[in-house]
PDB file of C-alpha atoms in Angstrom:
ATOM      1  CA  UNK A  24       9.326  -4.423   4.971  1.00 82.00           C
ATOM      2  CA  UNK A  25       6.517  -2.479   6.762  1.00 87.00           C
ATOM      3  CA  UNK A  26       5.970  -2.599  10.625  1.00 92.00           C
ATOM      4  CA  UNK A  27       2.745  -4.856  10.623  1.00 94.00           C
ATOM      5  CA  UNK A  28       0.247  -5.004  13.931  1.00 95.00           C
ATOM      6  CA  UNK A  29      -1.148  -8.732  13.910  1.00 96.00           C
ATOM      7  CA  UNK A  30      -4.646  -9.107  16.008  1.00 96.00           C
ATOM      8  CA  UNK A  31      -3.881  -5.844  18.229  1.00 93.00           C
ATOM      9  CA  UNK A  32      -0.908  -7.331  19.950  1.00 92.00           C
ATOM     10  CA  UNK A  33       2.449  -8.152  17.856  1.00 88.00           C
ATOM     11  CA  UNK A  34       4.418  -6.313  15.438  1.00 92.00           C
ATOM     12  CA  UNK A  35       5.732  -7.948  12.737  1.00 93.00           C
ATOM     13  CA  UNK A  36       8.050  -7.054   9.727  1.00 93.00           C
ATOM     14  CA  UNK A  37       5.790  -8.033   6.315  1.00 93.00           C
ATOM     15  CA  UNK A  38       3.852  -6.521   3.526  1.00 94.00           C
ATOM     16  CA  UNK A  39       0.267  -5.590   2.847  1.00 95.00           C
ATOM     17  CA  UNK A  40      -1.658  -5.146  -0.224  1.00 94.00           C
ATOM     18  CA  UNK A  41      -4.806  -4.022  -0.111  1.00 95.00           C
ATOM     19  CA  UNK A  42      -7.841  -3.397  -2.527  1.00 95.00           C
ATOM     20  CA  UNK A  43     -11.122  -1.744  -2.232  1.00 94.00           C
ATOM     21  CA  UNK A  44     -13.688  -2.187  -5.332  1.00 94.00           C
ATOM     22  CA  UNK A  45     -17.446  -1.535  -6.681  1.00 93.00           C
ATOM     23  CA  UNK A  46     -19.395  -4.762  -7.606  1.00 92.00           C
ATOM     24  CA  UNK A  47     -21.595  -4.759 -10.621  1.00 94.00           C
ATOM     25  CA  UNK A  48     -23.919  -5.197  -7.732  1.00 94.00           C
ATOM     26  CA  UNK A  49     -23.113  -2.096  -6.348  1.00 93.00           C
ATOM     27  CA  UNK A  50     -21.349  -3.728  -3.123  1.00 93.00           C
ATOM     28  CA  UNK A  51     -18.279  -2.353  -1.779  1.00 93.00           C
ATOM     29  CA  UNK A  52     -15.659  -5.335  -1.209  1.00 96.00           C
ATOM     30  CA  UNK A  53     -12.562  -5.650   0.868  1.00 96.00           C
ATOM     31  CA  UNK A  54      -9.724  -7.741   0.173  1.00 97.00           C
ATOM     32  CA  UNK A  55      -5.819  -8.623   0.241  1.00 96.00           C
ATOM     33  CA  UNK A  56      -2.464  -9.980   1.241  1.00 97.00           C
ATOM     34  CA  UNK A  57       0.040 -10.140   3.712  1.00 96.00           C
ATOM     35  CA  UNK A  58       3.224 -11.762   3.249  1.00 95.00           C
ATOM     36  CA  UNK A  59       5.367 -12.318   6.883  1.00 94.00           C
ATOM     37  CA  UNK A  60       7.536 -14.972   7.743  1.00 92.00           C
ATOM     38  CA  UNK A  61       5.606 -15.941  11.069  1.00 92.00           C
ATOM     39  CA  UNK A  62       2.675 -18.414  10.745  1.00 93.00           C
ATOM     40  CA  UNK A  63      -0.869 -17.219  12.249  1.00 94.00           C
ATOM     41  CA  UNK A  64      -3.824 -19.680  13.223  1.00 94.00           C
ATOM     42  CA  UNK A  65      -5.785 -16.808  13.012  1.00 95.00           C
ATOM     43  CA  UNK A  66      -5.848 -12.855  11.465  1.00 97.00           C
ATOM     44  CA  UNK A  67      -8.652 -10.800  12.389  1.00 97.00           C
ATOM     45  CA  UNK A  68      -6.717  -7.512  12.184  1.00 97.00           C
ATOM     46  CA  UNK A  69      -3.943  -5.838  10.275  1.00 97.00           C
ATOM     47  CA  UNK A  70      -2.608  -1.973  11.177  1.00 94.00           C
ATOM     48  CA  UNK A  71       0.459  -0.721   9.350  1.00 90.00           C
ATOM     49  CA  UNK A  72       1.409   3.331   9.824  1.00 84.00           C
ATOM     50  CA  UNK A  73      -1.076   4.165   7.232  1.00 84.00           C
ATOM     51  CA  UNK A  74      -4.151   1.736   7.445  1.00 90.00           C
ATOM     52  CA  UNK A  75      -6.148  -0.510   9.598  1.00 94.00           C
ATOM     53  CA  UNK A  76      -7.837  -3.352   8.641  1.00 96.00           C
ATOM     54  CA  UNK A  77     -10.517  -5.145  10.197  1.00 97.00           C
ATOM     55  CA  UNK A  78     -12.921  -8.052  10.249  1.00 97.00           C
ATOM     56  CA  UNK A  79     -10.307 -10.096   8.236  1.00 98.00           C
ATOM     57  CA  UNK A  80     -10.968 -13.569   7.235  1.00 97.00           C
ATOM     58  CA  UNK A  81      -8.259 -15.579   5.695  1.00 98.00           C
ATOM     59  CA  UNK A  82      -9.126 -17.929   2.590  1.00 97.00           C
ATOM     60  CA  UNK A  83      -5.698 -18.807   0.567  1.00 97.00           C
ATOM     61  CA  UNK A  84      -2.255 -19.196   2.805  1.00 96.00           C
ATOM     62  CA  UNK A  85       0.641 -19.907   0.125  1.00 94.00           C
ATOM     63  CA  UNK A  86       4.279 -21.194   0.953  1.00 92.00           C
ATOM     64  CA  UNK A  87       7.185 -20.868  -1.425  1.00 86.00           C
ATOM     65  CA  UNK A  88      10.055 -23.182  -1.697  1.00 82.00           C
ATOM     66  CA  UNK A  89      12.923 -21.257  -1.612  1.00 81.00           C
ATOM     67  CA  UNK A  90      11.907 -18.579   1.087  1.00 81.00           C
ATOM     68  CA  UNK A  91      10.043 -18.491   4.536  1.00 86.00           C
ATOM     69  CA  UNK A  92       7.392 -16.018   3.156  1.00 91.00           C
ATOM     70  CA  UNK A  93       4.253 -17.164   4.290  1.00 94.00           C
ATOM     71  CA  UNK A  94       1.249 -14.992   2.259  1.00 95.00           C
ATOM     72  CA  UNK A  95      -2.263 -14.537   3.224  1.00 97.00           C
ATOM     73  CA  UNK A  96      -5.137 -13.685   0.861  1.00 97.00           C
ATOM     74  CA  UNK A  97      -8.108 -12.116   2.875  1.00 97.00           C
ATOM     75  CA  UNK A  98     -11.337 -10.697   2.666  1.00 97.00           C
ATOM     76  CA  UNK A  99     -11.920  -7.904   5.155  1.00 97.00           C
ATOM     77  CA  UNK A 100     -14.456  -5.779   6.617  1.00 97.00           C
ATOM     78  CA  UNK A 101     -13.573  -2.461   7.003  1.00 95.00           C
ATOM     79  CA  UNK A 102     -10.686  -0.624   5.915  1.00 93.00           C
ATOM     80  CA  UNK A 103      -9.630   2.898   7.755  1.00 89.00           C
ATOM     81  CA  UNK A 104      -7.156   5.555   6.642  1.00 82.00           C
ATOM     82  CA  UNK A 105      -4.856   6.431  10.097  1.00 79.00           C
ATOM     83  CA  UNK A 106      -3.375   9.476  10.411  1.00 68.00           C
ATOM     84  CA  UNK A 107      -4.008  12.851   9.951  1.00 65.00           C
ATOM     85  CA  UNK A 108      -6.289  13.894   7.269  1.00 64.00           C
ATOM     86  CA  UNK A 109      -5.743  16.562   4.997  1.00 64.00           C
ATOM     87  CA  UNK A 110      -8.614  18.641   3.192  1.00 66.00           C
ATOM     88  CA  UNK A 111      -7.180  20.605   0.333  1.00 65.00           C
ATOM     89  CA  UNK A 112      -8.235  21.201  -3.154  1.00 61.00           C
ATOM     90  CA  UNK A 113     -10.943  18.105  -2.997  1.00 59.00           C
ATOM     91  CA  UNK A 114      -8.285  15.498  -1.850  1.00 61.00           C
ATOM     92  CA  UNK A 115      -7.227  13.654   1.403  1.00 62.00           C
ATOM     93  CA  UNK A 116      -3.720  12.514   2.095  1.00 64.00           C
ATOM     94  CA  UNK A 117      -2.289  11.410   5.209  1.00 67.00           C
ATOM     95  CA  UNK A 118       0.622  13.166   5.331  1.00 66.00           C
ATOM     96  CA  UNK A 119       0.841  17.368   5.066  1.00 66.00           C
ATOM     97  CA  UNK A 120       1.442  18.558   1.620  1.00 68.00           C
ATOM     98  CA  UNK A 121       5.057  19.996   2.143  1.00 74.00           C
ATOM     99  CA  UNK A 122       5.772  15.891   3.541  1.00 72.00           C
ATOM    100  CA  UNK A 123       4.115  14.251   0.109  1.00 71.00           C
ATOM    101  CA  UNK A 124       6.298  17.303  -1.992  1.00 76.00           C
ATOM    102  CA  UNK A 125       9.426  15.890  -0.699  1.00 77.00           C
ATOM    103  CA  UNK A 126       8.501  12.061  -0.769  1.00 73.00           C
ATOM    104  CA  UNK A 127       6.871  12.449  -4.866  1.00 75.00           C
ATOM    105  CA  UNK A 128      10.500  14.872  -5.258  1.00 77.00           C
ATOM    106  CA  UNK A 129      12.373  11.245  -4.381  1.00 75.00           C
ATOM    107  CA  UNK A 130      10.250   8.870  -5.966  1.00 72.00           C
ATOM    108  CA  UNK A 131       9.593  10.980  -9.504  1.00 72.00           C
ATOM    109  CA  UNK A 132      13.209  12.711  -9.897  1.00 72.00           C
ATOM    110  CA  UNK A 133      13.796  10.923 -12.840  1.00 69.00           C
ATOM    111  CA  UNK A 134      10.498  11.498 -14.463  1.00 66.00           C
ATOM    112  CA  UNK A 135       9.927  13.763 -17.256  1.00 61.00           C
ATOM    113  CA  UNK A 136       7.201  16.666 -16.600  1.00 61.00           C
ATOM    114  CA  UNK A 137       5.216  15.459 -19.382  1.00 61.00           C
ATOM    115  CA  UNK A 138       5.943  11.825 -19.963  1.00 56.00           C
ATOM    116  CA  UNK A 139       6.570  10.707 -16.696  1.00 57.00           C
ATOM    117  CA  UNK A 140       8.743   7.645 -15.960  1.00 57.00           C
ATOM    118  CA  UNK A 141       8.682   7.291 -19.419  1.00 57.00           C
ATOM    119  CA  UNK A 142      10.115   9.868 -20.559  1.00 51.00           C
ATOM    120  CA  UNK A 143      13.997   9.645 -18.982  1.00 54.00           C
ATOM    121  CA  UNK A 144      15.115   9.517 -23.011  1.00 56.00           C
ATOM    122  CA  UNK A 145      13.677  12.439 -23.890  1.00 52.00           C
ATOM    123  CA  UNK A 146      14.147  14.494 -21.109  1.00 52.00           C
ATOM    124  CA  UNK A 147      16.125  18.229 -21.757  1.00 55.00           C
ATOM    125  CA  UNK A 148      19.984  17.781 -21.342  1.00 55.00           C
ATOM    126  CA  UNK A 149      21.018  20.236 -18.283  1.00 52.00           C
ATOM    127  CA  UNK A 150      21.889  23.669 -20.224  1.00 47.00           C
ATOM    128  CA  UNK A 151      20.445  22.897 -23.887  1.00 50.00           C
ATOM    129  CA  UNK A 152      18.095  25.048 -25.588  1.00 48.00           C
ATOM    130  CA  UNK A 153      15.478  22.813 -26.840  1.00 49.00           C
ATOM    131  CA  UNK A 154      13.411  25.515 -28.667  1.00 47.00           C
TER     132      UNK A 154
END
């Protein structure tokens, strides 16, 4: 669970999912969830370490049985990138490049250079010639 700012005031432990998308219409729309386990009357914003997200306006709350997740579908406004922003090679990241080498290091160990996370079968044994 992320650290979530609710409305510029309380932070919360939840989730957000967010998507940004082209219309046929050529509109750019703005919308989401957030899953917590606290109940809000109202969301106008959401700002996680990575993204803040404004002009909210909640259409679907859902309630499961067997939990005390509460999740909110949204439409929003405006979506900004936080942090520092990186310029290099014609793409932006957040973090410095030497930061997102060690994170994609963890979360693609396993993968295989050409077939990715599918690939774990056919990936070379340590010390086998493969030629």
């Amino acid at each position: 669970m992320a650290n979530i700012k609710v409305n510029n005031e309380l932070v919360v432990k939840g989730k957000v999912s967010i998507t940004r998308k082209r219309t046929e219409e050529n509109e750019i729309i703005i919308y989401g969830s957030f899953m917590t386990h606290i109940y809000y009357e109202e969301i106008k914003t959401l700002e996680t370490e990575r993204y803040l997200i404004t002009g909210i306006d909640v259409y679907e709350e859902m309630y499961g049985s067997d939990d005390y997740n509460i999740i909110y579908n949204f439409r929003a406004k405006d979506i900004k990138i936080l942090g520092t922003v990186i310029k290099e090679y014609g793409i932006s990241t957040i973090v410095d490049p030497e930061e997102m080498d060690r994170i994609e290091d963890i979360m693609y160990k396993n993968d295989h250079s050409i077939l990715g996370d599918i690939g774990e079968e056919y990936k070379d044994k340590e010390g086998e010639n493969n030629e």
